[in-house]
Amino acid sequence: MEKDQYRPETNAVRIQTEKTWQMEHSTPLFLTSSFTYDSAEEMRATFADETDNNIYTRFSNPNVDEFVSKVCALEGAEAGYATASGMSAVFASFMALMNAGDHLVSASSIFGSTHTIITKFLPKWGIEYSYFDINKPETVEALIKPNTKMIFVETPSNPGLEIIDLRLLAEIADKHNIILNVDNCFATPVLQRPIELGAHIVTHSATKWMDGQGRVLGGVVVGRKDLIKEIHTFCRSTGPAMSPFNAWVLSKSLETLYIRMARHSESALALAKALENNPHISWVKYPMLESHPQHAIAKQQMSAGGGIVCFELKGGLQSGTRFLDSLKMLTLTANLGDSRSIASHPASTTHAKLTDAERAKVGITAGMIRISVGLENVQDILNDILQALENSK
Ligand SMILES: *Cc1c(COP(=O)(O)O)cnc(C)c1O
């Protein structure tokens, strides 16, 4: 597998497992839990790390390796490891790289399950944390202590689409010799390459835009070789390996990631602009709208705005549920990053248990709707939203 021969779009299509003697064009599925050896000597050498041969699918598998090689090429990373879900990728990046007594500095606007890991489980293993407001990057450096090991952020954040300057965080991380870990799920490497901006580790939920069709779960961590080695050592023993089947699906999906993200972003921008002056909406949030509070940073570090648009219904919480009930085409579902457009109302679902003040801290308001803009004709997406807005008053 050549890696750096071509541009990223080409690598997403062309990086491929070596052809078998069948001369297939598309990579076959390697549904095998283990691999064989011709001799005791070959087996000994493989177990001693003297060959690149596979041993067991919990450690490595050709389908999984193909997927990881592509993500490394797209992110500009030295190495990577693929996991069963985005959460196991995030979890492994914490567990492998931090020890009891270490301290994590994280933005508070992060995915719900990541928040649970940080606040509920890390303290159990003696890892402390401090949260900062993602809109106040100037407060980050003051939180760093002698035992701080990692800075963690999600940009744009889910669901609030808040954005933070990755170059600035990388400077702080390098100055204090700590790891900058970025969840790049919303942007994908098509729109944002955190490693070029100075991040050391990038995590992904491949379940979202990478799959792009709502079929399989997957996650991946890529980054600096020495850090990935720790993550690999942790994962090969603890077992959050990606299934070869899911890797096969995801590697195929990456072939279309560039054209899909271009279309998702184009439709999302058109939708955001069309909704900006709607009388039922108090604000629309999208990275590439000039009204986005961090628009200048978005333009600096992202090549397009991605497929998520958020807006606030003037009628608040009740309008949110009426809006969802009035949709005819958009799907009500927990996923995002699908070819089918999806609407969600965090205040009555994922974040229903939080108070208004707690929701505000993670960038969510009572009438906030999150749209994952799909690949349907954008006029049909817009029309469905417009009629639902009329009916949600
Ligand atoms: C969905 C998501 C995750 C978790 O990924 P799973 O594949 O569902 O485990 C992590 N981070 C972000 C930003 C997500 O949107």
mmCIF file of C-alpha atoms and ligand atoms in Angstrom:
data_model
loop_
_atom_site.group_PDB
_atom_site.id
_atom_site.type_symbol
_atom_site.label_atom_id
_atom_site.label_comp_id
_atom_site.label_asym_id
_atom_site.label_seq_id
_atom_site.Cartn_x
_atom_site.Cartn_y
_atom_site.Cartn_z
ATOM 1 C CA MET A 1 0.000 0.000 0.000
ATOM 2 C CA GLU A 2 1.600 3.251 -1.097
ATOM 3 C CA LYS A 3 0.574 6.124 1.093
ATOM 4 C CA ASP A 4 2.000 9.440 0.088
ATOM 5 C CA GLN A 5 2.153 9.024 -3.645
ATOM 6 C CA TYR A 6 -1.116 10.818 -4.371
ATOM 7 C CA ARG A 7 -3.308 13.621 -3.093
ATOM 8 C CA PRO A 8 -5.749 12.810 -0.263
ATOM 9 C CA GLU A 9 -8.824 12.465 -2.546
ATOM 10 C CA THR A 10 -6.948 9.893 -4.602
ATOM 11 C CA ASN A 11 -5.606 8.081 -1.536
ATOM 12 C CA ALA A 12 -9.180 7.778 -0.228
ATOM 13 C CA VAL A 13 -9.998 5.843 -3.397
ATOM 14 C CA ARG A 14 -6.747 4.076 -4.234
ATOM 15 C CA ILE A 15 -5.126 2.871 -1.011
ATOM 16 C CA GLN A 16 -5.912 -0.814 -1.081
ATOM 17 C CA THR A 17 -4.968 -4.156 0.390
ATOM 18 C CA GLU A 18 -2.599 -6.027 -1.878
ATOM 19 C CA LYS A 19 -4.454 -8.068 -4.545
ATOM 20 C CA THR A 20 -4.816 -11.782 -3.874
ATOM 21 C CA TRP A 21 -4.154 -14.391 -6.617
ATOM 22 C CA GLN A 22 -7.833 -13.962 -7.654
ATOM 23 C CA MET A 23 -6.953 -10.522 -9.057
ATOM 24 C CA GLU A 24 -10.063 -8.909 -7.588
ATOM 25 C CA HIS A 25 -10.653 -5.197 -8.187
ATOM 26 C CA SER A 26 -12.519 -4.433 -4.944
ATOM 27 C CA THR A 27 -10.921 -5.505 -1.660
ATOM 28 C CA PRO A 28 -12.330 -8.847 -0.439
ATOM 29 C CA LEU A 29 -13.671 -9.313 3.063
ATOM 30 C CA PHE A 30 -11.136 -10.930 5.362
ATOM 31 C CA LEU A 31 -13.590 -12.410 7.844
ATOM 32 C CA THR A 32 -11.074 -14.405 9.800
ATOM 33 C CA SER A 33 -10.294 -14.253 13.486
ATOM 34 C CA SER A 34 -6.720 -15.497 13.105
ATOM 35 C CA PHE A 35 -3.960 -16.024 10.524
ATOM 36 C CA THR A 36 -1.796 -19.022 9.702
ATOM 37 C CA TYR A 37 1.941 -19.797 9.380
ATOM 38 C CA ASP A 38 3.873 -22.186 7.169
ATOM 39 C CA SER A 39 6.339 -23.084 9.868
ATOM 40 C CA ALA A 40 7.089 -22.891 13.554
ATOM 41 C CA GLU A 41 9.934 -20.523 12.725
ATOM 42 C CA GLU A 42 7.643 -18.110 10.845
ATOM 43 C CA MET A 43 5.188 -18.209 13.724
ATOM 44 C CA ARG A 44 7.944 -17.559 16.267
ATOM 45 C CA ALA A 45 9.282 -14.624 14.225
ATOM 46 C CA THR A 46 5.796 -13.129 13.852
ATOM 47 C CA PHE A 47 5.095 -13.336 17.573
ATOM 48 C CA ALA A 48 8.508 -11.765 18.193
ATOM 49 C CA ASP A 49 7.481 -8.784 16.002
ATOM 50 C CA GLU A 50 10.163 -9.671 13.453
ATOM 51 C CA THR A 51 7.647 -9.809 10.556
ATOM 52 C CA ASP A 52 4.631 -7.704 9.534
ATOM 53 C CA ASN A 53 2.403 -10.785 9.343
ATOM 54 C CA ASN A 54 -0.995 -10.765 10.994
ATOM 55 C CA ILE A 55 -1.616 -12.842 14.116
ATOM 56 C CA TYR A 56 -5.141 -12.284 15.339
ATOM 57 C CA THR A 57 -7.918 -9.863 14.309
ATOM 58 C CA ARG A 58 -7.995 -8.213 17.737
ATOM 59 C CA PHE A 59 -4.467 -6.956 16.884
ATOM 60 C CA SER A 60 -4.695 -6.381 13.117
ATOM 61 C CA ASN A 61 -6.630 -7.461 10.028
ATOM 62 C CA PRO A 62 -6.209 -6.553 6.334
ATOM 63 C CA ASN A 63 -9.622 -4.806 6.080
ATOM 64 C CA VAL A 64 -9.005 -2.861 9.255
ATOM 65 C CA ASP A 65 -5.465 -1.970 8.130
ATOM 66 C CA GLU A 66 -6.777 -0.676 4.803
ATOM 67 C CA PHE A 67 -9.265 1.582 6.592
ATOM 68 C CA VAL A 68 -6.614 2.830 9.044
ATOM 69 C CA SER A 69 -4.091 3.480 6.233
ATOM 70 C CA LYS A 70 -6.638 5.610 4.431
ATOM 71 C CA VAL A 71 -7.540 7.646 7.516
ATOM 72 C CA CYS A 72 -3.812 8.169 8.239
ATOM 73 C CA ALA A 73 -3.282 9.389 4.667
ATOM 74 C CA LEU A 74 -6.296 11.714 4.864
ATOM 75 C CA GLU A 75 -5.345 13.148 8.261
ATOM 76 C CA GLY A 76 -1.632 13.314 7.503
ATOM 77 C CA ALA A 77 -0.945 11.021 10.482
ATOM 78 C CA GLU A 78 1.993 8.677 11.101
ATOM 79 C CA ALA A 79 -0.064 5.798 12.505
ATOM 80 C CA GLY A 80 -3.509 4.780 13.707
ATOM 81 C CA TYR A 81 -5.726 2.152 15.301
ATOM 82 C CA ALA A 82 -9.383 1.460 14.467
ATOM 83 C CA THR A 83 -11.936 0.650 17.155
ATOM 84 C CA ALA A 84 -15.463 -0.726 17.406
ATOM 85 C CA SER A 85 -17.026 2.699 17.937
ATOM 86 C CA GLY A 86 -16.154 6.355 18.290
ATOM 87 C CA MET A 87 -16.457 6.065 22.051
ATOM 88 C CA SER A 88 -13.915 3.249 22.275
ATOM 89 C CA ALA A 89 -11.537 5.443 20.239
ATOM 90 C CA VAL A 90 -11.969 8.364 22.651
ATOM 91 C CA PHE A 91 -11.778 6.061 25.692
ATOM 92 C CA ALA A 92 -8.624 4.315 24.443
ATOM 93 C CA SER A 93 -6.964 7.661 23.740
ATOM 94 C CA PHE A 94 -7.551 8.641 27.386
ATOM 95 C CA MET A 95 -6.725 5.318 29.031
ATOM 96 C CA ALA A 96 -3.583 4.585 27.064
ATOM 97 C CA LEU A 97 -2.058 8.043 27.420
ATOM 98 C CA MET A 98 -2.964 9.089 30.981
ATOM 99 C CA ASN A 99 -2.035 7.580 34.349
ATOM 100 C CA ALA A 100 -3.485 7.874 37.836
ATOM 101 C CA GLY A 101 -2.485 11.311 39.139
ATOM 102 C CA ASP A 102 -2.626 12.931 35.690
ATOM 103 C CA HIS A 103 -4.900 15.828 34.794
ATOM 104 C CA LEU A 104 -7.000 16.419 31.684
ATOM 105 C CA VAL A 105 -8.059 19.849 30.432
ATOM 106 C CA SER A 106 -11.150 19.589 28.231
ATOM 107 C CA ALA A 107 -13.691 21.877 26.647
ATOM 108 C CA SER A 108 -17.080 21.368 28.311
ATOM 109 C CA SER A 109 -18.924 21.339 24.954
ATOM 110 C CA ILE A 110 -18.269 17.712 24.099
ATOM 111 C CA PHE A 111 -20.216 14.616 23.113
ATOM 112 C CA GLY A 112 -22.428 13.318 25.962
ATOM 113 C CA SER A 113 -20.677 9.964 26.399
ATOM 114 C CA THR A 114 -17.268 11.666 26.392
ATOM 115 C CA HIS A 115 -18.558 13.890 29.202
ATOM 116 C CA THR A 116 -19.591 10.733 31.103
ATOM 117 C CA ILE A 117 -16.126 9.170 30.684
ATOM 118 C CA ILE A 118 -14.415 12.347 31.877
ATOM 119 C CA THR A 119 -16.653 13.088 34.862
ATOM 120 C CA LYS A 120 -17.682 9.597 35.983
ATOM 121 C CA PHE A 121 -14.928 7.163 35.076
ATOM 122 C CA LEU A 122 -11.624 9.052 34.861
ATOM 123 C CA PRO A 123 -11.897 10.236 38.508
ATOM 124 C CA LYS A 124 -12.486 6.611 39.540
ATOM 125 C CA TRP A 125 -9.012 5.812 38.195
ATOM 126 C CA GLY A 126 -7.430 8.879 39.764
ATOM 127 C CA ILE A 127 -7.383 11.061 36.632
ATOM 128 C CA GLU A 128 -8.526 14.623 37.371
ATOM 129 C CA TYR A 129 -10.132 16.997 34.907
ATOM 130 C CA SER A 130 -10.849 20.698 34.431
ATOM 131 C CA TYR A 131 -13.438 21.987 31.992
ATOM 132 C CA PHE A 132 -13.153 25.243 30.091
ATOM 133 C CA ASP A 133 -15.678 27.217 28.068
ATOM 134 C CA ILE A 134 -14.854 26.541 24.417
ATOM 135 C CA ASN A 135 -15.784 30.166 23.671
ATOM 136 C CA LYS A 136 -13.054 31.358 26.070
ATOM 137 C CA PRO A 137 -9.802 29.875 24.731
ATOM 138 C CA GLU A 138 -7.921 32.524 26.700
ATOM 139 C CA THR A 139 -8.805 30.618 29.898
ATOM 140 C CA VAL A 140 -7.124 27.340 28.857
ATOM 141 C CA GLU A 141 -3.518 28.055 29.775
ATOM 142 C CA ALA A 142 -4.356 29.063 33.350
ATOM 143 C CA LEU A 143 -5.881 25.599 33.926
ATOM 144 C CA ILE A 144 -2.653 23.791 33.138
ATOM 145 C CA LYS A 145 -0.939 22.240 36.153
ATOM 146 C CA PRO A 146 2.316 20.307 36.520
ATOM 147 C CA ASN A 147 0.370 17.020 36.182
ATOM 148 C CA THR A 148 -1.666 18.078 33.097
ATOM 149 C CA LYS A 149 -1.173 15.453 30.431
ATOM 150 C CA MET A 150 -3.721 16.250 27.737
ATOM 151 C CA ILE A 151 -5.983 18.910 26.221
ATOM 152 C CA PHE A 152 -9.150 17.530 24.623
ATOM 153 C CA VAL A 153 -11.542 19.358 22.297
ATOM 154 C CA GLU A 154 -14.205 18.740 19.707
ATOM 155 C CA THR A 155 -14.390 21.378 16.961
ATOM 156 C CA PRO A 156 -16.983 22.037 15.642
ATOM 157 C CA SER A 157 -18.677 20.727 18.788
ATOM 158 C CA ASN A 158 -21.679 18.412 18.846
ATOM 159 C CA PRO A 159 -24.399 19.632 18.845
ATOM 160 C CA GLY A 160 -23.734 23.378 19.338
ATOM 161 C CA LEU A 161 -21.252 23.875 16.449
ATOM 162 C CA GLU A 162 -18.870 25.861 18.635
ATOM 163 C CA ILE A 163 -15.392 26.287 17.212
ATOM 164 C CA ILE A 164 -11.975 26.753 18.790
ATOM 165 C CA ASP A 165 -8.647 27.792 17.299
ATOM 166 C CA LEU A 166 -6.597 24.584 17.019
ATOM 167 C CA ARG A 167 -3.330 26.416 16.250
ATOM 168 C CA LEU A 168 -3.653 28.332 19.501
ATOM 169 C CA LEU A 169 -4.312 25.135 21.491
ATOM 170 C CA ALA A 170 -1.376 23.404 19.786
ATOM 171 C CA GLU A 171 0.937 26.263 20.814
ATOM 172 C CA ILE A 172 -0.214 25.958 24.426
ATOM 173 C CA ALA A 173 0.150 22.158 24.339
ATOM 174 C CA ASP A 174 3.669 22.324 22.886
ATOM 175 C CA LYS A 175 4.773 25.019 25.321
ATOM 176 C CA HIS A 176 3.737 22.814 28.268
ATOM 177 C CA ASN A 177 4.733 19.525 26.640
ATOM 178 C CA ILE A 178 1.239 18.027 26.754
ATOM 179 C CA ILE A 179 -0.843 16.113 24.214
ATOM 180 C CA LEU A 180 -3.478 17.888 22.120
ATOM 181 C CA ASN A 181 -6.259 15.381 21.353
ATOM 182 C CA VAL A 182 -8.943 16.524 18.864
ATOM 183 C CA ASP A 183 -12.258 14.796 18.103
ATOM 184 C CA ASN A 184 -12.545 15.619 14.391
ATOM 185 C CA CYS A 185 -15.853 13.815 13.848
ATOM 186 C CA PHE A 186 -17.887 16.806 12.632
ATOM 187 C CA ALA A 187 -15.368 18.193 10.150
ATOM 188 C CA THR A 188 -13.778 14.966 8.879
ATOM 189 C CA PRO A 189 -10.248 15.208 7.383
ATOM 190 C CA VAL A 190 -11.872 16.497 4.209
ATOM 191 C CA LEU A 191 -12.705 19.835 5.850
ATOM 192 C CA GLN A 192 -10.154 20.083 8.664
ATOM 193 C CA ARG A 193 -6.765 18.469 9.294
ATOM 194 C CA PRO A 194 -5.936 18.998 12.983
ATOM 195 C CA ILE A 195 -2.479 17.376 12.742
ATOM 196 C CA GLU A 196 -1.367 20.038 10.241
ATOM 197 C CA LEU A 197 -2.567 22.617 12.771
ATOM 198 C CA GLY A 198 -0.456 21.009 15.528
ATOM 199 C CA ALA A 199 -2.683 18.329 17.137
ATOM 200 C CA HIS A 200 -0.874 15.178 18.292
ATOM 201 C CA ILE A 201 -3.841 12.788 18.302
ATOM 202 C CA VAL A 202 -7.096 12.849 16.308
ATOM 203 C CA THR A 203 -10.101 10.716 17.247
ATOM 204 C CA HIS A 204 -13.137 9.949 15.113
ATOM 205 C CA SER A 205 -16.514 8.389 15.296
ATOM 206 C CA ALA A 206 -16.451 6.724 11.874
ATOM 207 C CA THR A 207 -20.129 5.949 12.467
ATOM 208 C CA LYS A 208 -21.045 9.440 11.299
ATOM 209 C CA TRP A 209 -19.790 11.100 8.103
ATOM 210 C CA MET A 210 -17.141 8.478 7.354
ATOM 211 C CA ASP A 211 -19.780 5.783 6.967
ATOM 212 C CA GLY A 212 -22.184 8.425 5.740
ATOM 213 C CA GLN A 213 -25.062 6.021 5.246
ATOM 214 C CA GLY A 214 -25.997 5.081 8.799
ATOM 215 C CA ARG A 215 -24.965 1.430 8.595
ATOM 216 C CA VAL A 216 -22.106 0.539 10.925
ATOM 217 C CA LEU A 217 -20.381 1.731 14.087
ATOM 218 C CA GLY A 218 -16.691 2.446 14.047
ATOM 219 C CA GLY A 219 -13.982 4.635 15.494
ATOM 220 C CA VAL A 220 -10.376 5.456 14.792
ATOM 221 C CA VAL A 221 -7.468 7.195 16.509
ATOM 222 C CA VAL A 222 -4.585 8.513 14.416
ATOM 223 C CA GLY A 223 -1.545 10.601 15.204
ATOM 224 C CA ARG A 224 2.045 10.538 16.403
ATOM 225 C CA LYS A 225 3.625 7.106 16.156
ATOM 226 C CA ASP A 226 4.818 6.862 19.770
ATOM 227 C CA LEU A 227 1.366 7.804 21.098
ATOM 228 C CA ILE A 228 -0.451 5.395 18.763
ATOM 229 C CA LYS A 229 1.908 2.640 19.886
ATOM 230 C CA GLU A 230 0.616 3.109 23.458
ATOM 231 C CA ILE A 231 -2.980 3.068 22.206
ATOM 232 C CA HIS A 232 -2.326 -0.061 20.157
ATOM 233 C CA THR A 233 -0.784 -1.814 23.174
ATOM 234 C CA PHE A 234 -3.814 -0.861 25.288
ATOM 235 C CA CYS A 235 -6.341 -1.942 22.654
ATOM 236 C CA ARG A 236 -4.756 -5.204 21.637
ATOM 237 C CA SER A 237 -5.064 -6.399 25.225
ATOM 238 C CA THR A 238 -8.409 -4.846 26.146
ATOM 239 C CA GLY A 239 -10.194 -5.745 22.907
ATOM 240 C CA PRO A 240 -12.173 -2.822 21.399
ATOM 241 C CA ALA A 241 -11.130 -3.941 17.882
ATOM 242 C CA MET A 242 -13.094 -2.904 14.787
ATOM 243 C CA SER A 243 -14.885 -5.730 12.992
ATOM 244 C CA PRO A 244 -13.343 -6.527 9.563
ATOM 245 C CA PHE A 245 -16.822 -6.272 8.074
ATOM 246 C CA ASN A 246 -17.301 -2.753 9.431
ATOM 247 C CA ALA A 247 -13.800 -1.835 8.248
ATOM 248 C CA TRP A 248 -14.646 -3.084 4.751
ATOM 249 C CA VAL A 249 -17.831 -0.975 4.708
ATOM 250 C CA LEU A 250 -16.020 2.079 6.067
ATOM 251 C CA SER A 251 -13.076 1.798 3.688
ATOM 252 C CA LYS A 252 -15.515 1.677 0.753
ATOM 253 C CA SER A 253 -17.301 4.699 2.234
ATOM 254 C CA LEU A 254 -14.071 6.700 2.325
ATOM 255 C CA GLU A 255 -13.907 6.420 -1.482
ATOM 256 C CA THR A 256 -16.838 8.847 -1.630
ATOM 257 C CA LEU A 257 -16.058 10.953 1.455
ATOM 258 C CA TYR A 258 -14.674 13.901 -0.518
ATOM 259 C CA ILE A 259 -17.610 14.246 -2.881
ATOM 260 C CA ARG A 260 -20.103 13.624 -0.103
ATOM 261 C CA MET A 261 -18.636 16.241 2.242
ATOM 262 C CA ALA A 262 -18.574 18.776 -0.589
ATOM 263 C CA ARG A 263 -22.264 18.185 -1.277
ATOM 264 C CA HIS A 264 -23.270 18.037 2.411
ATOM 265 C CA SER A 265 -21.447 21.349 2.980
ATOM 266 C CA GLU A 266 -22.906 23.025 -0.102
ATOM 267 C CA SER A 267 -26.473 22.040 0.825
ATOM 268 C CA ALA A 268 -25.981 22.941 4.493
ATOM 269 C CA LEU A 269 -24.725 26.414 3.587
ATOM 270 C CA ALA A 270 -27.659 26.972 1.223
ATOM 271 C CA LEU A 271 -30.069 25.804 3.912
ATOM 272 C CA ALA A 272 -28.463 27.971 6.617
ATOM 273 C CA LYS A 273 -28.703 31.036 4.369
ATOM 274 C CA ALA A 274 -32.314 30.298 3.417
ATOM 275 C CA LEU A 275 -33.320 29.996 7.083
ATOM 276 C CA GLU A 276 -31.415 33.032 8.380
ATOM 277 C CA ASN A 277 -34.316 35.476 8.092
ATOM 278 C CA ASN A 278 -37.150 33.057 8.781
ATOM 279 C CA PRO A 279 -39.713 34.693 11.148
ATOM 280 C CA HIS A 280 -40.017 31.547 13.331
ATOM 281 C CA ILE A 281 -36.292 31.337 14.031
ATOM 282 C CA SER A 282 -34.267 33.584 16.343
ATOM 283 C CA TRP A 283 -30.832 32.490 15.093
ATOM 284 C CA VAL A 284 -29.144 30.093 12.697
ATOM 285 C CA LYS A 285 -25.691 28.698 13.427
ATOM 286 C CA TYR A 286 -23.365 27.419 10.718
ATOM 287 C CA PRO A 287 -19.550 27.782 10.604
ATOM 288 C CA MET A 288 -19.551 29.451 7.205
ATOM 289 C CA LEU A 289 -22.204 32.074 8.043
ATOM 290 C CA GLU A 290 -20.663 35.435 8.892
ATOM 291 C CA SER A 291 -22.927 35.569 11.935
ATOM 292 C CA HIS A 292 -21.166 32.534 13.508
ATOM 293 C CA PRO A 293 -19.244 33.847 16.548
ATOM 294 C CA GLN A 294 -16.065 32.013 15.469
ATOM 295 C CA HIS A 295 -16.531 32.474 11.735
ATOM 296 C CA ALA A 296 -13.025 33.920 11.313
ATOM 297 C CA ILE A 297 -11.455 30.811 12.903
ATOM 298 C CA ALA A 298 -13.731 28.511 10.920
ATOM 299 C CA LYS A 299 -12.503 30.103 7.689
ATOM 300 C CA GLN A 300 -8.906 29.772 8.837
ATOM 301 C CA GLN A 301 -8.976 26.080 9.770
ATOM 302 C CA MET A 302 -11.873 24.563 7.788
ATOM 303 C CA SER A 303 -12.226 24.390 4.018
ATOM 304 C CA ALA A 304 -16.054 24.244 4.227
ATOM 305 C CA GLY A 305 -18.645 24.236 6.998
ATOM 306 C CA GLY A 306 -19.746 20.579 7.065
ATOM 307 C CA GLY A 307 -23.231 19.093 7.087
ATOM 308 C CA ILE A 308 -24.682 20.241 10.422
ATOM 309 C CA VAL A 309 -26.884 23.333 10.761
ATOM 310 C CA CYS A 310 -28.418 24.476 14.061
ATOM 311 C CA PHE A 311 -31.189 26.971 14.642
ATOM 312 C CA GLU A 312 -33.256 28.250 17.544
ATOM 313 C CA LEU A 313 -37.058 28.177 17.397
ATOM 314 C CA LYS A 314 -38.652 31.312 18.818
ATOM 315 C CA GLY A 315 -41.244 29.138 20.581
ATOM 316 C CA GLY A 316 -38.631 27.313 22.717
ATOM 317 C CA LEU A 317 -39.053 23.799 24.138
ATOM 318 C CA GLN A 318 -42.688 23.197 23.055
ATOM 319 C CA SER A 319 -42.028 24.390 19.521
ATOM 320 C CA GLY A 320 -39.119 21.946 19.364
ATOM 321 C CA THR A 321 -41.301 18.894 19.830
ATOM 322 C CA ARG A 322 -44.019 20.327 17.531
ATOM 323 C CA PHE A 323 -41.363 20.940 14.876
ATOM 324 C CA LEU A 324 -40.184 17.310 15.014
ATOM 325 C CA ASP A 325 -43.782 16.047 14.828
ATOM 326 C CA SER A 326 -44.487 18.220 11.776
ATOM 327 C CA LEU A 327 -41.619 16.936 9.632
ATOM 328 C CA LYS A 328 -42.678 14.767 6.696
ATOM 329 C CA MET A 329 -39.374 13.755 5.108
ATOM 330 C CA LEU A 330 -36.546 14.460 7.570
ATOM 331 C CA THR A 331 -35.930 11.522 9.910
ATOM 332 C CA LEU A 332 -36.138 11.566 13.697
ATOM 333 C CA THR A 333 -33.171 9.458 14.755
ATOM 334 C CA ALA A 334 -30.150 9.595 17.042
ATOM 335 C CA ASN A 335 -27.538 9.378 14.282
ATOM 336 C CA LEU A 336 -26.039 12.138 12.162
ATOM 337 C CA GLY A 337 -23.871 12.276 9.078
ATOM 338 C CA ASP A 338 -26.206 10.218 6.919
ATOM 339 C CA SER A 339 -27.205 10.528 3.266
ATOM 340 C CA ARG A 340 -30.715 11.073 4.679
ATOM 341 C CA SER A 341 -31.419 14.391 6.388
ATOM 342 C CA ILE A 342 -32.036 14.115 10.118
ATOM 343 C CA ALA A 343 -33.569 16.501 12.638
ATOM 344 C CA SER A 344 -33.046 16.398 16.384
ATOM 345 C CA HIS A 345 -34.074 18.492 19.340
ATOM 346 C CA PRO A 346 -31.400 18.016 22.047
ATOM 347 C CA ALA A 347 -33.370 19.757 24.848
ATOM 348 C CA SER A 348 -36.194 17.195 24.748
ATOM 349 C CA THR A 349 -34.009 14.154 23.984
ATOM 350 C CA THR A 350 -30.236 13.738 24.509
ATOM 351 C CA HIS A 351 -30.024 16.630 26.978
ATOM 352 C CA ALA A 352 -33.542 16.431 28.526
ATOM 353 C CA LYS A 353 -32.224 15.702 32.036
ATOM 354 C CA LEU A 354 -30.122 18.876 32.172
ATOM 355 C CA THR A 355 -31.312 22.229 33.550
ATOM 356 C CA ASP A 356 -31.371 25.284 31.245
ATOM 357 C CA ALA A 357 -28.164 26.510 32.898
ATOM 358 C CA GLU A 358 -26.418 23.159 32.428
ATOM 359 C CA ARG A 359 -27.543 23.015 28.793
ATOM 360 C CA ALA A 360 -26.265 26.525 28.210
ATOM 361 C CA LYS A 361 -22.813 25.395 29.390
ATOM 362 C CA VAL A 362 -22.640 22.796 26.618
ATOM 363 C CA GLY A 363 -24.010 25.140 23.964
ATOM 364 C CA ILE A 364 -27.637 23.977 23.900
ATOM 365 C CA THR A 365 -30.766 26.136 24.191
ATOM 366 C CA ALA A 366 -34.424 25.105 24.728
ATOM 367 C CA GLY A 367 -35.600 25.578 21.136
ATOM 368 C CA MET A 368 -32.425 24.439 19.412
ATOM 369 C CA ILE A 369 -32.872 22.128 16.426
ATOM 370 C CA ARG A 370 -29.923 20.271 14.904
ATOM 371 C CA ILE A 371 -30.214 19.361 11.254
ATOM 372 C CA SER A 372 -27.843 16.840 9.694
ATOM 373 C CA VAL A 373 -28.121 17.825 6.065
ATOM 374 C CA GLY A 374 -28.280 14.796 3.788
ATOM 375 C CA LEU A 375 -27.788 14.212 0.110
ATOM 376 C CA GLU A 376 -31.389 14.739 -1.003
ATOM 377 C CA ASN A 377 -32.171 17.711 -3.257
ATOM 378 C CA VAL A 378 -31.657 20.726 -0.986
ATOM 379 C CA GLN A 379 -34.968 22.287 -2.058
ATOM 380 C CA ASP A 380 -36.850 19.236 -0.754
ATOM 381 C CA ILE A 381 -34.948 19.455 2.553
ATOM 382 C CA LEU A 382 -35.702 23.169 2.835
ATOM 383 C CA ASN A 383 -39.386 22.758 1.934
ATOM 384 C CA ASP A 384 -39.884 20.118 4.619
ATOM 385 C CA ILE A 385 -38.244 22.353 7.227
ATOM 386 C CA LEU A 386 -40.260 25.408 6.125
ATOM 387 C CA GLN A 387 -43.600 23.614 6.383
ATOM 388 C CA ALA A 388 -42.625 22.163 9.780
ATOM 389 C CA LEU A 389 -41.686 25.661 10.980
ATOM 390 C CA GLU A 390 -45.140 26.924 9.957
ATOM 391 C CA ASN A 391 -46.722 24.101 11.965
ATOM 392 C CA SER A 392 -44.522 24.446 15.062
ATOM 393 C CA LYS A 393 -45.755 27.883 16.146
HETATM 394 C C1 LIG B 1 -21.158 10.143 17.795
HETATM 395 C C2 LIG B 1 -19.981 10.848 18.339
HETATM 396 C C3 LIG B 1 -19.054 10.170 19.144
HETATM 397 C C4 LIG B 1 -19.247 8.716 19.536
HETATM 398 O O1 LIG B 1 -19.168 7.871 18.448
HETATM 399 P P1 LIG B 1 -19.867 6.410 18.400
HETATM 400 O O2 LIG B 1 -19.400 5.880 17.114
HETATM 401 O O3 LIG B 1 -21.341 6.641 18.491
HETATM 402 O O4 LIG B 1 -19.365 5.646 19.573
HETATM 403 C C5 LIG B 1 -17.949 10.867 19.602
HETATM 404 N N1 LIG B 1 -17.771 12.168 19.289
HETATM 405 C C6 LIG B 1 -18.656 12.850 18.516
HETATM 406 C C7 LIG B 1 -18.392 14.272 18.197
HETATM 407 C C8 LIG B 1 -19.784 12.212 18.009
HETATM 408 O O5 LIG B 1 -20.648 12.903 17.262
#
